[in-house]
Amino acid sequence: FLCYRKGKTPRRPALKKTNNVEKDPVGVYCRIRPLGAEDEECCVEMISSSTIQLHAPDGLKANRNGEYKETQYSFTKVFGINTGQMELFEDVARPLVEDLIQCKNGLLFTYGVTGSGKTYTMTGSPGEGGLLPRSLDMLFNSIGPFQAKRFVFKPDDKNGIDIQSQVDALLERQKRDSQQSVPKTPQKADLEFADMITPEESRKSKNIDEDCSYSVFVSYVEIYNNYIYDLLEDAQFDSVRPNKEFIPPQSRILREDQNHNMYVAGCTEVEVKSTEEAFEVFWKGQKKRRIANTQLNRESSRSHSVFTVKLAQAPLDADGDYILQDKNQVNVSQLCLVDLAGSERTSRTRAEGSRLREAGNINQSLMTLRTCMEILRENQMCGTNKMVPYRDSKVTHLFKNYFDGEGKVKMIVCVNPKADDYEETVLVMRFAEMTQEVEVARPVDRPIYHLAAGRRHRNQAFKDELSRRLEERGGPVNGGDSALMNQLIESLPALPPCELVDPTDDQTLPRLIEVLEQRHRIRQMMTEQVTHTANKVKFMLQQFDSQMSSKDTFVHDQQSKLNEKEKVILNQKTEIERLEKKSKTLEYKIDILQKTTEMYEQDKRSLQQELEGQEQMLQKELSERRRMEQRMQGVVTDTKLKWEKECERRVNAKQLEMQNKLWVKDEKLKQLKAIVTENSSGGSFPPEPPKKPERPSRERDHTMPQKRSASPTALPTVPPVRPTHRRSRSAGGEKWVDHKPASNLELDTVMQPIIPNAIKVSTPNEKALSKCHKYVLRHQELASDGEIETKLIKGDVFKTRGGGQAVQFTDIETLKQECPTAPRYNISLKYPGLIMLLRCSVSLQMYFGVLFMINKIEDSI
Ligand code: ADP
Ligand code: MG
């Protein structure tokens, strides 16, 4: 018996979670009213059942230079001028009433310029009832016989409905009746429901759940200047003021209920039991609205009116006698019928002063409605999540949950095709077109409480079928009891007529007594039978109970075991959690340590690299230094060797020279001795040996030392001193030994001694000397002026008697170079390499000086 029933709509949270909620676009209908008698030009044309075309009025076209084109607008459906109220109701409002009965919320509003037929469409006129009376009529036609008694359903001031017992409801009814002790004199209303709809036009829903109980509450509010006024609140008259002066109504505030529906706090909700009653209440509110508008100088076209029909329904018990006393089972749905204020702009009405403010506010409300629709559409189409400013006006705030939550929304756009309204109508059309693109979540059916419509009928059918089958199988176990019971019931004698018309009638009463006695007996038997059956059932129940209790103990045992296990699991879980936490902290620590280690290792690596680099550099420097040392050592030993050799050579040369001189002196002494001895023996002195000739100072100095044989023992036959001096014999055909010590510097002088036929040697050797007759030594030394001078010490080569070679120096040629400008010390700066040479030369001079001194000593000896 599970069935799907409607829920307490709308429920916003459920919707927001899911994206695959089914949505329906706002149904936008267009109704074109007939042109008024005074209007001639028609600007609206119905092209098809869903399209209209707007024609700019001729005057406007001429003024605006063809700026206005013919534009078409599409709607869910268009209702032309000939559409009757019934047809409109069938298409637009009837589905909403069906939804209301199915516990789904609905919102229907009329929108348009003042005079376009909004009120006509919503309320209607006598004989042509609008959507409101028709909806009420259909609702009551459908739920009529299933309505709960008054006060069983009771509004709870939080937009919900409470449920109370039949008795409480009865007591409340009595209380109210006693309060209204003076029975209301039925006043003839200005307009009665009967005036609005003919009985033939009544409609009824077929989807009524007969196992439910229903109740209708209506409320009627007006929103004016963004204030909400309750049109059904009891008229307050100031008791102090004698003439029952009119007191302006108090504005109401909006609240949100637990289902996120907005409601007017403290608003009067009147429980109505029939269409007539409901319409009467509506009319009362309408009257009040009119009075307020007149008293407060308001314009009714500038206010929005909201008539709400609230339907409460709750399931009946299995026998259909009582409503289930459970508030959770009460389903409430509502249908709001809204007649909006005229959509025209303020300027059109030329409102002034307070009217201007009102108009501004009205426009503001409708402006907010437009903004809300635009943002909703944008959010839905572009997937944005912009905030919809419902709260900016009371109208939009009140209906927030229809758009935000779920429900069915329909709008009838009323159009007056007259030319004056053209510009406003264009704006209305644009809003209508945009609103059609807004989607509203479709109210969902929800399964509730396993109760289905028609369940009592089905239950009965099930029972009948069961007993039929049991009978077919030979009757039930306690079939005897029920059969006996049935027999007893059937044997109950019918009550005879007990009306006493004749005082002498003595038959009727005894007959009645007899029948009653009979019935009493049967009743006793039935009681016994019932007691018997009850005992049987009791016994069975006890048995069942004991079975259940044993099962219970078993279940209990299991339960306690389960509990223990659960405890253990819980403990383990906490332990696991603790360990997990610990491991997490440890992991964290490890992480930190690893990172630190990495950092240190990186540092270490970079330092090692640096160290290696420095070591390499050091090594390089060391090897470089060693190399340098070796080179320097090589240079030093080279130089040392060179100079040692040079010194040796010079000492040798000097020695030779000295020896020569000694020899010459010896010879002279010998000659002198011979002369002396000759003279002493009577001989004459030999002629003076020729003096060394003085030559004019030239660049090239020629000194001619005396020549002697290398061997001191050799006695020349001719005096060794040559009588004449030849300047140079280098041009001759003699072979020369050109001795050029390795230590000699290459001087870049113009005059260079060139000796042809010369064997060039760096150290004199016997072999070279044996081949030549002439010997020349190129001796370099530092002159007194610091310049280097080269002396060519020339000599003749003789063969000694022992087979050796001896040189007799004969001539010295000096080659000297002078720098006319540079001072002496510049040499050392120019040629730093010469410094050492100079020093050596100085030491050579000293050496030669010493030698000379030795010679002198020898000479003196
Ligand atoms: P609104 O409420 O939009 O200001 P009303 O409903 O008061 O406009 O309509 C203004 C006038 O036009 C009323 O006299 C009404 O009877 C008439 N009217 C509006 N619509 C229709 C219609 N469809 N058929 C006939 N008369 C209409
Ligand atoms: Mg109106």
Short mmCIF file of C-alpha atoms in Angstrom, two decimals, residues 28-357:
data_model
loop_
_atom_site.label_atom_id
_atom_site.label_comp_id
_atom_site.label_asym_id
_atom_site.label_seq_id
_atom_site.Cartn_x
_atom_site.Cartn_y
_atom_site.Cartn_z
CA VAL A 28 3.87 33.16 -18.99
CA TYR A 29 0.46 33.72 -20.57
CA CYS A 30 -0.77 36.76 -22.39
CA ARG A 31 -4.31 38.02 -22.23
CA ILE A 32 -5.43 40.76 -24.55
CA ARG A 33 -8.47 42.67 -23.39
CA PRO A 34 -10.88 44.17 -25.86
CA LEU A 35 -10.38 47.78 -26.84
CA GLY A 36 -12.36 50.26 -24.79
CA ALA A 37 -15.22 52.06 -26.41
CA GLU A 38 -13.31 55.33 -26.54
CA ASP A 39 -10.15 53.78 -28.03
CA GLU A 40 -9.79 53.40 -31.76
CA GLU A 41 -6.32 52.34 -32.61
CA CYS A 42 -5.30 48.77 -31.77
CA CYS A 43 -1.60 48.15 -31.31
CA VAL A 44 -1.64 44.48 -30.42
CA GLU A 45 -2.45 41.69 -32.78
CA MET A 46 -2.68 38.02 -31.93
CA ILE A 47 -0.79 36.14 -34.62
CA SER A 48 -1.05 32.62 -33.28
CA SER A 49 -2.06 30.83 -30.11
CA SER A 50 1.36 31.66 -28.68
CA THR A 51 2.49 34.83 -30.50
CA ILE A 52 1.41 38.43 -30.58
CA GLN A 53 2.64 41.31 -32.66
CA LEU A 54 2.94 44.89 -31.49
CA HIS A 55 2.31 47.72 -33.90
CA ALA A 56 3.53 51.15 -33.01
CA PRO A 57 0.67 53.62 -33.05
CA ASP A 58 0.62 55.91 -36.08
CA GLY A 59 1.32 59.06 -34.07
CA LEU A 60 4.39 57.56 -32.46
CA LYS A 61 5.68 56.19 -35.74
CA ALA A 62 5.46 59.62 -37.31
CA ASN A 63 7.17 61.26 -34.34
CA ARG A 64 9.97 58.81 -33.94
CA ASN A 65 10.82 58.55 -37.62
CA GLY A 66 10.21 54.86 -38.00
CA GLU A 67 12.18 53.98 -34.92
CA TYR A 68 9.44 51.62 -33.77
CA LYS A 69 9.21 48.44 -35.68
CA GLU A 70 6.64 45.73 -35.51
CA THR A 71 7.82 43.27 -32.93
CA GLN A 72 6.59 39.81 -32.08
CA TYR A 73 6.50 38.22 -28.67
CA SER A 74 5.92 34.59 -27.82
CA PHE A 75 4.23 33.16 -24.76
CA THR A 76 3.24 29.83 -23.33
CA LYS A 77 -0.20 30.71 -24.61
CA VAL A 78 -1.96 33.81 -25.81
CA PHE A 79 -5.57 34.49 -24.98
CA GLY A 80 -7.31 36.83 -27.39
CA ILE A 81 -10.06 39.29 -26.76
CA ASN A 82 -12.73 36.64 -27.10
CA THR A 83 -11.28 34.36 -24.47
CA GLY A 84 -13.75 33.80 -21.68
CA GLN A 85 -12.91 33.52 -17.99
CA MET A 86 -13.68 29.80 -18.01
CA GLU A 87 -11.25 29.04 -20.82
CA LEU A 88 -8.53 30.98 -19.07
CA PHE A 89 -9.21 29.15 -15.84
CA GLU A 90 -9.05 25.77 -17.55
CA ASP A 91 -5.66 26.52 -19.07
CA VAL A 92 -3.99 28.48 -16.34
CA ALA A 93 -5.52 28.07 -12.89
CA ARG A 94 -7.01 24.60 -12.97
CA PRO A 95 -3.62 22.79 -13.03
CA LEU A 96 -2.59 24.92 -10.07
CA VAL A 97 -5.66 23.88 -8.08
CA GLU A 98 -4.92 20.25 -8.95
CA ASP A 99 -1.39 20.82 -7.67
CA LEU A 100 -2.74 22.41 -4.51
CA ILE A 101 -4.80 19.31 -3.80
CA GLN A 102 -1.68 17.22 -4.52
CA CYS A 103 0.14 19.22 -1.87
CA LYS A 104 2.20 21.31 -4.27
CA ASN A 105 2.57 25.05 -3.95
CA GLY A 106 1.58 27.43 -6.68
CA LEU A 107 1.94 31.11 -7.46
CA LEU A 108 -0.18 32.91 -10.00
CA PHE A 109 0.13 36.60 -10.66
CA THR A 110 -1.24 39.08 -13.11
CA TYR A 111 1.09 41.69 -14.52
CA GLY A 112 0.38 44.65 -16.71
CA VAL A 113 -0.43 48.30 -17.09
CA THR A 114 -3.31 49.75 -15.07
CA GLY A 115 -6.56 49.08 -16.89
CA SER A 116 -5.17 46.14 -18.82
CA GLY A 117 -7.52 43.70 -17.06
CA LYS A 118 -5.46 42.29 -14.17
CA THR A 119 -8.23 42.60 -11.63
CA TYR A 120 -10.75 41.47 -14.20
CA THR A 121 -8.68 38.37 -14.82
CA MET A 122 -8.08 37.63 -11.17
CA THR A 123 -11.38 38.57 -9.58
CA GLY A 124 -13.71 39.05 -12.46
CA SER A 125 -17.04 40.71 -12.47
CA PRO A 126 -20.55 39.40 -11.79
CA GLY A 127 -21.37 36.68 -14.23
CA GLU A 128 -17.76 36.53 -15.25
CA GLY A 129 -15.93 35.28 -12.21
CA GLY A 130 -12.20 35.44 -12.44
CA LEU A 131 -9.59 32.90 -11.59
CA LEU A 132 -9.91 33.42 -7.83
CA PRO A 133 -13.59 32.47 -7.37
CA ARG A 134 -13.24 29.67 -9.89
CA SER A 135 -10.24 28.22 -8.06
CA LEU A 136 -12.06 28.38 -4.73
CA ASP A 137 -15.07 26.75 -6.34
CA MET A 138 -13.08 23.89 -7.78
CA LEU A 139 -11.25 23.34 -4.53
CA PHE A 140 -14.39 23.09 -2.43
CA ASN A 141 -16.16 20.99 -5.05
CA SER A 142 -13.31 18.50 -4.78
CA ILE A 143 -12.74 18.34 -1.03
CA GLY A 144 -16.30 19.18 0.02
CA PRO A 145 -17.37 15.90 1.67
CA PHE A 146 -13.90 15.17 3.05
CA GLN A 147 -13.45 18.35 5.00
CA ALA A 148 -12.54 18.15 8.65
CA LYS A 149 -14.73 19.71 11.29
CA ARG A 150 -13.87 23.32 12.08
CA PHE A 151 -10.87 23.78 14.46
CA VAL A 152 -9.56 20.26 14.01
CA PHE A 153 -6.79 21.91 11.98
CA LYS A 154 -5.43 25.00 13.64
CA PRO A 155 -2.81 27.47 12.37
CA ASP A 156 0.22 27.52 14.68
CA ASP A 157 1.38 31.11 13.97
CA LYS A 158 4.53 29.76 12.34
CA ASN A 159 2.97 29.13 8.96
CA GLY A 160 2.29 25.52 9.99
CA ILE A 161 -0.92 23.75 10.93
CA ASP A 162 -1.53 21.98 14.21
CA ILE A 163 -4.02 19.17 14.64
CA GLN A 164 -6.28 18.71 17.63
CA SER A 165 -8.73 16.06 18.71
CA GLN A 166 -12.39 16.09 17.79
CA VAL A 167 -13.26 16.87 21.41
CA ASP A 168 -10.87 19.85 21.63
CA ALA A 169 -12.21 21.09 18.35
CA LEU A 170 -15.79 20.72 19.61
CA LEU A 171 -14.96 22.61 22.80
CA GLU A 172 -13.37 25.40 20.79
CA ARG A 173 -16.40 25.56 18.53
CA GLN A 174 -18.69 25.85 21.54
CA LYS A 175 -16.47 28.54 23.04
CA ARG A 176 -16.56 30.58 19.87
CA ASP A 177 -20.31 30.17 19.56
CA SER A 178 -20.82 31.38 23.13
CA GLN A 179 -18.56 34.40 22.46
CA GLN A 180 -20.64 35.28 19.47
CA SER A 181 -23.75 35.04 21.62
CA VAL A 182 -25.59 37.51 19.47
CA PRO A 183 -26.18 35.64 16.23
CA LYS A 184 -24.90 37.53 13.28
CA THR A 185 -27.70 38.99 11.26
CA PRO A 186 -26.95 37.70 7.87
CA GLN A 187 -26.12 40.76 5.80
CA LYS A 188 -26.40 40.67 2.13
CA ALA A 189 -22.90 41.02 0.72
CA ASP A 190 -22.27 43.52 -2.07
CA LEU A 191 -21.19 40.70 -4.26
CA GLU A 192 -21.94 37.07 -3.62
CA PHE A 193 -20.21 34.10 -5.05
CA ALA A 194 -23.43 33.02 -6.67
CA ASP A 195 -23.18 36.16 -8.78
CA MET A 196 -19.83 35.14 -10.14
CA ILE A 197 -20.12 31.63 -11.50
CA THR A 198 -23.01 29.64 -12.83
CA PRO A 199 -23.32 26.09 -11.40
CA GLU A 200 -22.62 24.60 -14.83
CA GLU A 201 -19.19 26.11 -14.79
CA SER A 202 -18.21 24.34 -11.58
CA ARG A 203 -15.19 22.13 -11.82
CA LYS A 204 -13.99 19.28 -9.63
CA SER A 205 -10.76 17.40 -9.19
CA LYS A 206 -10.78 13.64 -9.54
CA ASN A 207 -7.56 13.10 -7.66
CA ILE A 208 -8.94 13.48 -4.19
CA ASP A 209 -7.70 11.11 -1.50
CA GLU A 210 -10.83 10.04 0.28
CA ASP A 211 -8.87 8.70 3.22
CA CYS A 212 -7.69 12.18 4.08
CA SER A 213 -9.34 15.00 5.84
CA TYR A 214 -9.04 18.51 4.47
CA SER A 215 -9.36 22.03 5.63
CA VAL A 216 -8.98 25.37 3.84
CA PHE A 217 -7.58 28.59 5.29
CA VAL A 218 -7.54 31.85 3.45
CA SER A 219 -5.58 35.01 4.05
CA TYR A 220 -5.60 38.26 2.18
CA VAL A 221 -2.88 40.92 2.36
CA GLU A 222 -2.20 44.11 0.53
CA ILE A 223 1.29 45.42 -0.15
CA TYR A 224 1.25 49.16 -0.49
CA ASN A 225 4.28 51.40 -0.45
CA ASN A 226 6.34 48.33 0.50
CA TYR A 227 4.25 47.84 3.66
CA ILE A 228 2.18 44.73 4.21
CA TYR A 229 -1.36 45.11 5.56
CA ASP A 230 -3.61 42.30 6.69
CA LEU A 231 -6.95 42.77 4.95
CA LEU A 232 -8.74 40.17 7.06
CA GLU A 233 -7.87 41.40 10.52
CA ASP A 234 -10.87 42.37 12.55
CA ALA A 235 -11.64 46.04 12.17
CA GLN A 236 -10.29 47.93 15.13
CA PHE A 237 -12.34 50.73 16.35
CA ASP A 238 -11.10 53.06 18.97
CA SER A 239 -13.34 52.69 21.98
CA VAL A 240 -12.26 56.12 23.24
CA ARG A 241 -13.36 57.77 20.08
CA PRO A 242 -17.11 57.89 20.10
CA ASN A 243 -17.68 57.99 16.37
CA LYS A 244 -15.81 54.74 15.69
CA GLU A 245 -13.19 56.54 13.72
CA PHE A 246 -11.20 54.65 11.12
CA ILE A 247 -7.78 53.58 12.36
CA PRO A 248 -5.15 52.91 9.74
CA PRO A 249 -4.11 49.27 9.69
CA GLN A 250 -0.75 48.24 11.13
CA SER A 251 1.87 46.96 8.74
CA ARG A 252 3.11 43.40 9.10
CA ILE A 253 6.51 41.84 8.81
CA LEU A 254 7.72 38.81 6.90
CA ARG A 255 9.16 35.72 8.54
CA GLU A 256 10.64 32.48 7.28
CA ASP A 257 9.21 29.18 8.43
CA GLN A 258 11.11 25.94 8.96
CA ASN A 259 10.59 24.96 5.34
CA HIS A 260 12.09 28.30 4.25
CA ASN A 261 8.74 29.60 3.07
CA MET A 262 8.11 33.26 3.75
CA TYR A 263 4.93 34.25 5.54
CA VAL A 264 3.33 37.37 6.92
CA ALA A 265 3.79 37.11 10.67
CA GLY A 266 0.55 37.26 12.62
CA CYS A 267 -1.58 37.39 9.52
CA THR A 268 -5.23 36.38 9.94
CA GLU A 269 -5.95 32.98 8.49
CA VAL A 270 -9.64 32.26 8.25
CA GLU A 271 -10.81 28.67 8.10
CA VAL A 272 -13.47 28.45 5.44
CA LYS A 273 -15.72 25.51 4.68
CA SER A 274 -17.30 26.52 1.42
CA THR A 275 -16.75 28.58 -1.70
CA GLU A 276 -19.39 31.03 -0.57
CA GLU A 277 -17.71 31.52 2.77
CA ALA A 278 -14.29 31.87 1.19
CA PHE A 279 -15.55 34.38 -1.33
CA GLU A 280 -17.29 36.26 1.43
CA VAL A 281 -14.03 36.54 3.31
CA PHE A 282 -12.29 37.68 0.15
CA TRP A 283 -14.95 40.25 -0.48
CA LYS A 284 -14.69 41.48 3.08
CA GLY A 285 -10.98 42.04 2.57
CA GLN A 286 -11.65 43.70 -0.75
CA LYS A 287 -14.09 46.07 0.89
CA LYS A 288 -11.61 46.87 3.61
CA ARG A 289 -9.01 47.60 1.00
CA ARG A 290 -11.34 49.96 -0.74
CA ILE A 291 -12.21 51.76 2.50
CA ALA A 292 -8.54 52.14 3.42
CA ASN A 293 -7.71 53.44 -0.04
CA THR A 294 -10.47 56.00 0.16
CA GLN A 295 -9.75 57.04 3.75
CA LEU A 296 -6.02 57.32 3.20
CA ASN A 297 -6.30 58.78 -0.27
CA ARG A 298 -4.49 55.87 -1.87
CA GLU A 299 -4.81 54.66 -5.36
CA SER A 300 -5.78 51.01 -5.55
CA SER A 301 -3.95 50.47 -8.82
CA ARG A 302 -0.72 51.17 -6.94
CA SER A 303 -1.05 48.32 -4.49
CA HIS A 304 -0.38 44.62 -4.82
CA SER A 305 -2.95 42.23 -3.38
CA VAL A 306 -2.13 38.70 -2.36
CA PHE A 307 -4.90 36.21 -1.69
CA THR A 308 -3.59 32.95 -0.28
CA VAL A 309 -5.51 29.69 -0.21
CA LYS A 310 -3.91 27.27 2.19
CA LEU A 311 -4.96 23.64 2.14
CA ALA A 312 -4.23 21.40 5.10
CA GLN A 313 -4.72 17.68 4.79
CA ALA A 314 -4.08 14.76 7.11
CA PRO A 315 -4.73 11.03 6.76
CA LEU A 316 -7.68 9.33 8.46
CA ASP A 317 -7.29 6.26 10.64
CA ALA A 318 -7.96 2.76 9.29
CA ASP A 319 -11.70 2.98 9.91
CA GLY A 320 -11.93 6.47 8.52
CA ASP A 321 -13.44 7.79 11.70
CA TYR A 322 -10.72 10.03 13.04
CA ILE A 323 -7.85 12.06 11.71
CA LEU A 324 -4.47 10.67 12.79
CA GLN A 325 -3.39 12.83 15.67
CA ASP A 326 0.09 13.48 14.41
CA LYS A 327 1.26 16.91 13.35
CA ASN A 328 3.92 15.38 11.16
CA GLN A 329 1.24 13.82 9.05
CA VAL A 330 -0.35 17.15 8.24
CA ASN A 331 0.49 18.34 4.77
CA VAL A 332 0.10 21.97 3.93
CA SER A 333 0.13 23.50 0.50
CA GLN A 334 -0.79 26.92 -0.71
CA LEU A 335 -1.86 28.76 -3.80
CA CYS A 336 -1.11 32.45 -3.94
CA LEU A 337 -3.20 34.58 -6.25
CA VAL A 338 -1.52 37.93 -6.75
CA ASP A 339 -2.96 40.99 -8.45
CA LEU A 340 0.08 43.18 -8.98
CA ALA A 341 0.01 46.95 -9.17
CA GLY A 342 0.06 48.68 -12.52
CA SER A 343 3.44 48.40 -14.17
CA GLU A 344 3.38 51.84 -15.74
CA ARG A 345 6.05 54.38 -15.00
CA THR A 346 5.43 57.23 -12.59
CA SER A 347 5.52 59.95 -15.18
CA ARG A 348 2.57 58.52 -16.97
CA THR A 349 0.25 59.12 -14.04
CA ARG A 350 1.73 62.56 -13.36
CA ALA A 351 1.79 61.73 -9.69
CA GLU A 352 2.66 64.49 -7.30
CA GLY A 353 3.61 64.74 -3.63
CA SER A 354 2.81 61.69 -1.59
CA ARG A 355 1.42 59.97 -4.65
CA LEU A 356 4.78 60.32 -6.30
CA ARG A 357 6.43 58.54 -3.40
#
